[in-house]
Coordinates of C-alpha atoms and ligand atoms in Angstrom, one line a residue:
M22 CA 1.4 17.9 2.5
D23 CA 4.8 16.4 2.7
H24 CA 8.3 17.2 3.8
F25 CA 10.2 17.1 0.5
Q26 CA 11.1 20.8 -0.1
L27 CA 13.7 23.0 -1.9
I28 CA 15.9 24.7 0.6
D29 CA 18.5 27.1 -0.9
G30 CA 17.8 25.6 -4.3
A31 CA 18.4 21.9 -3.3
L32 CA 15.7 19.3 -2.7
H33 CA 15.7 18.1 0.9
C34 CA 13.8 15.5 2.8
E35 CA 13.0 17.2 6.1
A36 CA 16.4 18.8 7.0
V37 CA 18.5 16.4 5.0
P38 CA 19.7 17.3 1.5
L39 CA 19.0 14.4 -0.8
S40 CA 22.4 14.8 -2.3
R41 CA 23.9 13.9 1.1
I42 CA 22.0 10.6 1.1
V43 CA 23.3 9.8 -2.4
Q44 CA 26.9 10.3 -1.3
E45 CA 26.6 7.5 1.2
V46 CA 24.0 5.2 -0.3
G47 CA 24.2 5.9 -4.1
T48 CA 21.2 5.7 -6.4
P49 CA 18.6 4.5 -7.0
V50 CA 17.2 4.7 -3.5
Y51 CA 13.9 5.2 -1.8
V52 CA 13.8 8.0 0.7
Y53 CA 10.9 8.2 3.3
S54 CA 10.1 11.1 5.6
R55 CA 9.1 10.1 9.2
A56 CA 7.4 13.5 9.8
T57 CA 5.3 13.0 6.7
L58 CA 4.3 9.5 7.8
E59 CA 3.4 10.8 11.2
R60 CA 1.4 13.7 9.8
H61 CA -0.6 11.4 7.5
A62 CA -1.3 9.0 10.4
R63 CA -2.5 11.9 12.5
V64 CA -4.7 13.4 9.8
F65 CA -6.3 10.0 9.1
R66 CA -6.9 9.4 12.9
E67 CA -8.3 12.9 13.3
A68 CA -10.6 12.4 10.3
L69 CA -12.2 9.5 12.2
S70 CA -12.4 11.3 15.6
G71 CA -16.1 11.8 15.3
L72 CA -16.8 8.1 15.1
P73 CA -17.3 6.1 18.3
R74 CA -15.1 2.9 18.1
T75 CA -12.4 2.8 15.4
H76 CA -9.4 0.7 14.7
V77 CA -6.8 1.5 12.0
A78 CA -4.9 -1.4 10.4
F79 CA -2.3 -0.1 7.9
A80 CA -2.3 -2.1 4.7
I81 CA 1.2 -3.4 4.9
K82 CA 1.4 -4.3 1.3
A83 CA 1.6 -0.6 0.4
N84 CA 5.0 -0.3 2.3
P85 CA 6.2 -3.2 4.4
N86 CA 9.5 -1.8 5.5
I87 CA 9.8 -2.6 9.2
A88 CA 11.0 0.9 10.0
V89 CA 8.0 2.4 8.3
L90 CA 5.8 -0.1 10.2
K91 CA 7.5 0.9 13.5
V92 CA 6.7 4.6 12.9
L93 CA 3.0 3.6 12.3
Q94 CA 3.0 1.3 15.3
K95 CA 4.1 4.2 17.5
Q96 CA 1.1 6.1 16.0
G97 CA -1.2 3.4 17.3
F98 CA -1.8 1.7 14.0
G99 CA -2.3 -2.1 13.6
A100 CA -1.7 -3.9 10.4
D101 CA -3.8 -5.3 7.5
I102 CA -1.8 -8.3 6.2
V103 CA -2.3 -10.5 3.1
S104 CA 0.4 -13.2 3.7
G105 CA 2.3 -15.0 6.4
G106 CA 5.4 -12.9 5.4
E107 CA 3.5 -9.7 6.2
M108 CA 2.5 -11.1 9.6
K109 CA 6.2 -11.6 10.4
R110 CA 6.9 -8.0 9.4
A111 CA 4.0 -6.7 11.6
L112 CA 5.2 -8.7 14.6
A113 CA 8.9 -7.7 13.9
A114 CA 7.8 -4.0 14.0
G115 CA 6.3 -4.6 17.5
M116 CA 2.7 -4.7 16.5
D117 CA 0.3 -6.6 18.8
A118 CA -1.1 -9.7 17.0
R119 CA -4.5 -8.6 18.3
D120 CA -4.2 -5.5 16.1
I121 CA -3.6 -7.5 13.0
V122 CA -6.3 -8.1 10.4
F123 CA -5.6 -11.0 8.0
S124 CA -7.1 -10.2 4.5
G125 CA -6.5 -12.0 1.2
V126 CA -8.2 -14.3 -1.2
G127 CA -5.7 -17.2 -1.0
K128 CA -4.6 -17.7 2.6
T129 CA -3.1 -21.2 2.9
R130 CA -3.8 -23.6 5.7
E131 CA -0.2 -23.0 6.9
E132 CA -0.7 -19.3 7.0
L133 CA -4.1 -19.6 8.8
S134 CA -2.5 -21.9 11.4
A135 CA 0.4 -19.6 11.9
A136 CA -1.9 -16.6 12.4
L137 CA -4.1 -18.6 14.8
E138 CA -0.9 -19.6 16.7
A139 CA 0.2 -15.9 16.9
G140 CA -3.3 -14.7 18.0
V141 CA -4.2 -12.6 15.1
G142 CA -7.2 -10.4 16.0
Q143 CA -9.3 -10.7 12.9
F144 CA -9.6 -13.0 9.9
N145 CA -11.4 -11.5 6.8
I146 CA -13.0 -14.6 5.2
E147 CA -13.2 -14.4 1.4
L148 CA -15.1 -17.6 0.7
E149 CA -17.3 -20.1 2.6
E150 CA -14.8 -22.9 2.4
E151 CA -12.1 -20.7 3.9
G152 CA -14.4 -20.1 6.9
V153 CA -15.0 -23.8 7.3
V154 CA -11.2 -24.6 7.2
L155 CA -10.4 -21.7 9.6
A156 CA -13.1 -22.9 12.0
A157 CA -11.7 -26.5 11.9
L158 CA -8.1 -25.4 12.4
A159 CA -9.0 -23.1 15.3
H160 CA -11.3 -25.7 16.9
A161 CA -8.5 -28.3 16.7
M162 CA -6.1 -25.9 18.4
G163 CA -8.7 -25.2 21.2
K164 CA -9.0 -21.6 19.9
T165 CA -11.7 -19.4 18.6
A166 CA -11.0 -17.2 15.5
D167 CA -12.5 -13.8 15.5
A168 CA -13.6 -13.2 11.9
V169 CA -15.6 -11.1 9.5
L170 CA -17.0 -12.1 6.1
R171 CA -15.8 -10.0 3.2
V172 CA -18.6 -9.2 0.8
N173 CA -18.2 -8.1 -2.8
P174 CA -20.8 -5.3 -3.0
D175 CA -20.6 -5.1 -6.9
V176 CA -19.9 -1.4 -7.2
D177 CA -17.5 0.2 -9.6
A178 CA -14.9 2.2 -7.7
G179 CA -14.1 4.1 -10.8
T180 CA -10.4 3.3 -10.6
H181 CA -7.8 1.5 -12.7
A182 CA -9.0 -2.0 -13.7
K183 CA -6.0 -3.7 -12.1
I184 CA -6.7 -2.1 -8.7
S185 CA -10.5 -2.4 -8.7
T186 CA -11.7 -5.1 -6.3
G187 CA -15.4 -4.6 -5.6
K188 CA -17.1 -5.6 -8.8
K189 CA -18.8 -8.9 -9.1
E190 CA -16.3 -10.2 -11.7
N191 CA -13.4 -9.5 -9.3
K192 CA -12.0 -12.3 -7.3
F193 CA -12.6 -10.7 -3.9
G194 CA -15.3 -11.4 -1.3
V195 CA -18.5 -13.4 -1.5
P196 CA -21.3 -12.1 -3.7
I197 CA -23.4 -9.7 -1.6
D198 CA -26.7 -11.6 -2.2
E199 CA -25.2 -14.8 -1.0
A200 CA -23.6 -13.2 2.1
P201 CA -26.6 -13.8 4.5
G202 CA -26.7 -17.5 3.8
I203 CA -23.0 -18.0 4.0
F204 CA -22.9 -15.9 7.2
A205 CA -25.6 -18.1 8.8
R206 CA -23.9 -21.3 7.9
L207 CA -20.5 -20.2 9.1
S208 CA -21.7 -18.6 12.3
S209 CA -22.9 -22.0 13.7
L210 CA -19.4 -23.5 13.4
P211 CA -17.4 -24.1 16.6
G212 CA -13.9 -22.4 16.5
L213 CA -15.3 -19.4 14.7
N214 CA -16.6 -16.2 16.2
L215 CA -18.1 -14.5 13.1
R216 CA -18.6 -10.9 14.3
G217 CA -19.4 -8.9 11.2
L218 CA -18.6 -8.0 7.6
A219 CA -15.8 -6.5 5.6
L220 CA -15.4 -4.8 2.2
H221 CA -12.7 -3.1 0.2
I222 CA -13.6 -2.0 -3.3
G223 CA -10.4 -0.8 -4.8
S224 CA -7.4 1.6 -4.5
Q225 CA -6.5 5.1 -5.6
I226 CA -10.2 6.0 -5.4
F227 CA -11.1 9.7 -6.2
D228 CA -14.8 9.5 -5.9
L229 CA -16.4 8.9 -2.5
G230 CA -19.8 8.1 -4.2
P231 CA -19.1 4.4 -5.0
I232 CA -17.6 3.8 -1.5
E233 CA -20.6 5.4 0.2
A234 CA -22.9 3.2 -2.0
A235 CA -20.9 0.1 -1.1
Y236 CA -21.1 1.0 2.6
G237 CA -24.8 1.4 2.2
K238 CA -25.1 -2.1 0.7
V239 CA -23.1 -3.6 3.6
G240 CA -25.2 -1.7 6.1
A241 CA -28.3 -3.3 4.6
V242 CA -26.8 -6.8 4.8
M243 CA -25.9 -6.1 8.5
A244 CA -29.5 -5.1 9.2
D245 CA -30.8 -8.3 7.5
L246 CA -28.4 -10.4 9.6
R247 CA -29.4 -8.7 12.8
A248 CA -33.1 -9.1 11.9
A249 CA -32.3 -12.9 11.5
G250 CA -30.9 -12.9 15.0
H251 CA -27.2 -12.7 14.4
S252 CA -25.2 -10.3 16.6
I253 CA -22.9 -8.0 14.6
D254 CA -20.3 -5.9 16.4
R255 CA -17.6 -5.2 13.8
I256 CA -17.6 -3.8 10.3
D257 CA -14.3 -3.5 8.3
L258 CA -14.6 -0.6 5.8
G259 CA -11.3 -1.4 4.0
G260 CA -9.0 1.2 2.5
G261 CA -8.6 2.7 -1.0
L262 CA -8.5 6.5 -0.6
G263 CA -6.5 8.1 -3.4
V264 CA -3.5 10.4 -3.3
P265 CA -2.5 13.3 -5.6
Y266 CA 0.1 11.9 -8.0
E267 CA -0.5 14.9 -10.2
R268 CA -0.4 18.3 -8.4
D269 CA -3.7 19.5 -10.0
K270 CA -5.7 16.3 -9.5
V271 CA -6.8 16.4 -5.9
P272 CA -8.5 13.4 -4.2
P273 CA -11.1 13.6 -1.4
S274 CA -9.3 14.4 1.9
P275 CA -9.3 12.1 4.8
A276 CA -11.7 14.6 6.5
D277 CA -14.1 14.4 3.6
Y278 CA -13.9 10.6 3.9
G279 CA -14.4 10.7 7.6
A280 CA -17.5 12.9 7.2
M281 CA -18.9 10.4 4.6
V282 CA -18.2 7.5 7.0
E283 CA -20.1 9.3 9.8
R284 CA -23.0 9.8 7.5
A285 CA -23.0 6.3 6.1
T286 CA -22.6 4.4 9.4
R287 CA -24.8 6.5 11.7
G288 CA -26.5 4.2 14.2
W289 CA -24.5 1.1 13.2
D290 CA -23.3 0.5 16.8
V291 CA -20.2 -1.5 15.8
D292 CA -16.5 -1.3 16.0
L293 CA -15.3 0.2 12.7
Y294 CA -12.1 -1.1 11.2
F295 CA -10.1 0.8 8.5
E296 CA -7.4 -0.5 6.2
P297 CA -5.6 2.6 4.7
G298 CA -2.4 2.0 2.7
R299 CA -1.6 4.4 0.0
V300 CA -3.0 7.5 1.7
I301 CA -0.7 7.0 4.6
V302 CA 2.6 6.3 2.8
G303 CA 2.3 7.6 -0.8
N304 CA 3.5 11.1 -0.4
A305 CA 5.9 10.2 2.4
G306 CA 8.4 8.7 -0.1
V307 CA 10.4 9.5 -3.2
L308 CA 12.5 7.4 -5.5
L309 CA 15.9 9.2 -5.8
T310 CA 17.7 8.5 -9.1
R311 CA 20.6 9.8 -11.2
V312 CA 20.4 10.7 -14.9
I313 CA 22.7 8.4 -16.9
W314 CA 22.2 9.9 -20.3
V315 CA 20.1 12.4 -22.2
K316 CA 19.7 10.4 -25.4
P317 CA 18.5 12.2 -28.5
G318 CA 15.2 10.8 -29.8
A319 CA 13.3 11.0 -33.0
V320 CA 10.8 13.4 -31.6
R321 CA 12.1 14.4 -28.2
P322 CA 15.0 13.3 -26.0
F323 CA 15.0 10.3 -23.7
V324 CA 16.1 11.1 -20.2
I325 CA 17.6 7.7 -19.2
V326 CA 17.7 7.4 -15.4
D327 CA 19.3 4.7 -13.2
A328 CA 16.0 3.7 -11.7
A329 CA 13.9 1.3 -13.7
M330 CA 10.6 -0.6 -13.8
N331 CA 12.1 -3.2 -11.4
D332 CA 12.5 -0.5 -8.7
L333 CA 9.2 1.3 -9.4
A334 CA 6.7 -0.8 -11.3
R335 CA 3.6 1.4 -11.2
P336 CA 4.1 3.3 -14.5
A337 CA 4.7 0.0 -16.3
M338 CA 1.9 -1.8 -14.5
Y339 CA -0.8 0.8 -14.2
D340 CA 0.3 3.5 -16.6
A341 CA 0.8 5.5 -13.4
W342 CA 2.0 9.1 -13.2
H343 CA 4.9 10.1 -10.9
D344 CA 6.0 13.7 -10.9
F345 CA 9.7 14.0 -11.8
E346 CA 11.8 16.8 -10.3
A347 CA 15.5 17.7 -10.4
V348 CA 17.2 17.7 -7.0
A349 CA 19.0 21.0 -8.0
P350 CA 16.6 22.6 -10.5
T351 CA 18.0 25.4 -12.7
G352 CA 14.7 26.9 -13.5
E353 CA 15.0 25.7 -17.1
H354 CA 12.6 23.2 -18.5
M355 CA 12.6 20.6 -21.3
E356 CA 10.2 18.2 -22.9
A357 CA 11.3 14.6 -22.7
N358 CA 10.5 11.0 -22.3
I359 CA 11.8 9.5 -19.1
A360 CA 13.0 5.9 -19.2
G361 CA 15.0 3.4 -17.2
P362 CA 17.8 1.0 -18.4
V363 CA 15.7 -2.2 -18.4
C364 CA 15.4 -3.9 -21.8
E365 CA 11.6 -3.4 -22.2
S366 CA 9.9 -0.5 -23.9
G367 CA 7.5 -0.6 -20.9
D368 CA 10.4 0.6 -18.8
T369 CA 9.1 4.1 -19.4
F370 CA 8.2 6.5 -16.6
A371 CA 6.8 9.4 -18.7
L372 CA 6.2 10.3 -22.3
A373 CA 6.3 13.9 -23.7
R374 CA 6.6 15.3 -20.2
Q375 CA 7.5 18.9 -19.3
I376 CA 10.2 18.5 -16.7
D377 CA 13.0 20.4 -15.0
A378 CA 15.9 20.5 -17.5
V379 CA 18.4 17.8 -16.6
K380 CA 21.7 16.6 -18.0
A381 CA 23.8 13.5 -17.5
G382 CA 24.9 13.1 -13.9
D383 CA 22.1 15.2 -12.4
L384 CA 20.0 13.8 -9.5
A385 CA 16.2 13.7 -9.7
V386 CA 13.3 12.2 -7.8
F387 CA 10.1 10.5 -8.7
R388 CA 7.6 11.8 -6.2
T389 CA 4.8 10.0 -4.4
A390 CA 6.7 6.7 -4.4
G391 CA 6.1 5.7 -0.8
A392 CA 3.2 3.4 -1.6
Y393 CA 3.5 0.3 -3.9
G394 CA 7.1 1.3 -4.7
A395 CA 9.9 -0.6 -3.0
T396 CA 7.4 -3.3 -2.0
M397 CA 7.0 -4.3 -5.6
A398 CA 10.7 -4.0 -6.5
S399 CA 12.4 -7.0 -8.2
T400 CA 15.8 -7.8 -9.5
Y401 CA 14.8 -8.1 -13.1
N402 CA 17.7 -7.7 -15.5
S403 CA 19.9 -8.8 -12.6
R404 CA 19.8 -5.4 -11.1
A405 CA 20.4 -4.8 -7.4
L406 CA 17.3 -4.8 -5.1
V407 CA 16.7 -1.1 -4.3
P408 CA 17.6 0.2 -0.8
E409 CA 15.5 2.4 1.5
V410 CA 16.3 5.3 3.7
L411 CA 14.2 6.9 6.5
V412 CA 14.8 10.5 7.4
D413 CA 14.0 12.0 10.8
G414 CA 14.6 15.7 11.0
G415 CA 18.3 16.2 10.4
R416 CA 19.3 12.6 10.6
Y417 CA 18.7 9.5 8.5
A418 CA 19.2 5.8 8.5
I419 CA 19.5 3.1 5.9
V420 CA 16.4 0.9 6.7
A421 CA 16.9 -1.6 3.8
D422 CA 20.2 -2.4 2.3
R423 CA 20.9 -2.5 -1.4
I424 CA 21.0 -6.2 -2.2
A425 CA 23.7 -6.8 -4.7
P426 CA 23.5 -9.2 -7.6
E427 CA 26.3 -11.3 -6.0
T428 CA 24.0 -11.9 -3.0
I429 CA 21.2 -13.0 -5.2
I430 CA 23.4 -15.2 -7.3
A431 CA 24.7 -16.8 -4.1
A432 CA 21.2 -18.3 -3.5
E433 CA 21.4 -20.1 -6.9
R434 CA 23.4 -23.1 -7.8
V435 CA 24.4 -25.2 -10.8
P436 CA 23.4 -28.9 -10.0
D437 CA 25.8 -31.7 -10.1
F438 CA 24.2 -33.2 -13.3
L439 CA 25.3 -30.1 -15.1
A440 CA 28.8 -30.1 -13.8
D441 CA 31.6 -30.1 -16.3
Ligands
PLP27 C1 -4.7 -3.2 -0.8 C2 -5.7 -3.3 0.3 C3 -5.9 -2.2 1.1 C4 -5.2 -0.9 1.0 O1 -5.6 -0.2 -0.1 P1 -5.1 1.3 -0.3 O2 -5.6 1.7 -1.6 O3 -3.6 1.3 -0.3 O4 -5.6 2.1 0.8 C5 -6.9 -2.4 2.2 N1 -7.5 -3.5 2.3 C6 -7.4 -4.6 1.5 C7 -8.1 -5.8 1.7 C8 -6.4 -4.5 0.5 O5 -6.3 -5.5 -0.4

C-alpha cells in the first residue's frame, strides 16, 4: 500500500498534488512519501515481532537520501552500508554507528579503518584475507571489531541474474563448505570478535523457498561451529524481499517472510539482523516526468518523456518494469513505447504498453521508483542530476537539489598543456 492516489482526478502524493511540486521543482523529479516509508517500516517490524532479538539495518544503497534515512532512523532502523560514503550518509542522518552493518565485497583498508574509528557495530567479512586485515587494523588501534562471516550458500534465488548474489559463481561470501575452516582460523585472531554468520542471496525475490533453504544451510553451519566449541550469538539474514512492480504480480508479504523466518530459525538463540532495502522504499517513491513529444512510430507511437535512463536505470539495466500513469488521466488509453531523450536505444522504459492516453506537455509518473532509482542516477548525456522531494501530509521539501550541468562542468578543467 502506498500514498500516491488520485484525488479529484489528479494524482497526489499524500495531500500534495504532484502538479504543485512540478510548478516549483520542474521535471524530472523523484517524489517520496513519508507516510509510505513509515508504513513499510512498521509493517516490516511487525512481521518480525514474533522473533526474540531483532535488528533492522536498512540497505542504504536502495535509497541513500539523508532525509529518507532520517525517516527510517526515527523508526528505529540502523543501516546496512557498502562503502565509506554510505557510512557518512548513515551518520549524517543521525544513525548510531553501533547500528551500522558494513557489507560489501571490496572494502578498502581506508574504509575499514574509518569504520573502526567511527565504531561501526558489525563488519560482514566476505573473504578470509579481509578478516585478517580487519583484525590487524583493529588490533593496531586497540579496538575489537564485531564481525560475522558472510557465507555463499549456493542457492538460486530465482531472480534476475544481475541481482542474484547467493550462487557459488557469484562474487559474494565464502563458499559454504569452507566457512567452518575460515571461521575457526579467523576466530583466533586478536582484534576480531567473530560472532556469527551472514548471508544475502539476492534481490527482488518472489519465492521464499530458496531463502528458507539458504537459512537452513546457514543454520547447519552454525550448529557445526557450535559443536566445534565456537560461540555464535548473531546471524545476519540479509535482505532481498521483492516488491510488486506490476499490479498483478504479488510478492510474499513481510508477514509471510516473518512467519518463514520464525520457522527457519526456531531455537537458534541468536540476535537476528535483517537488511531490507527495496521492500521499505520501493513503493514509497515515483519518478515524476513530463511528456516532451508523442512521436509517430512504424508500429506504434513513442511517448518521449523528459526522464531518461540516467535518472532511472532499472529498465535499461535489468529490463525492469515500472507502471506508467498520467498525473491527470482522461480515462482514455493508448498503446505506446515509452522512451527518454538519451541517445541509446536502451533508453526505453516500456515497449508496446497499454497506458493512459497522454499528449505533449502532460505529466506522468513511473511508479515504484523509490528503490534503486535516484541512487543510480548519473549525468550521462550531460543531463542534470535528478532532484528529490519528500512529502509529509500537506507539505513537502526538496531533499536533493537538481544539480545543473554548469555545476558539474565547474569540477572539470582544461589543463595548461592544452591552453591555446
Ligand atoms: C543490496 C543488499 C541488500 C538489500 O537488498 P534488497 O533487495 O534491496 O532488500 C541487503 N544486504 C546486502 C548485503 C546487499 O548487498
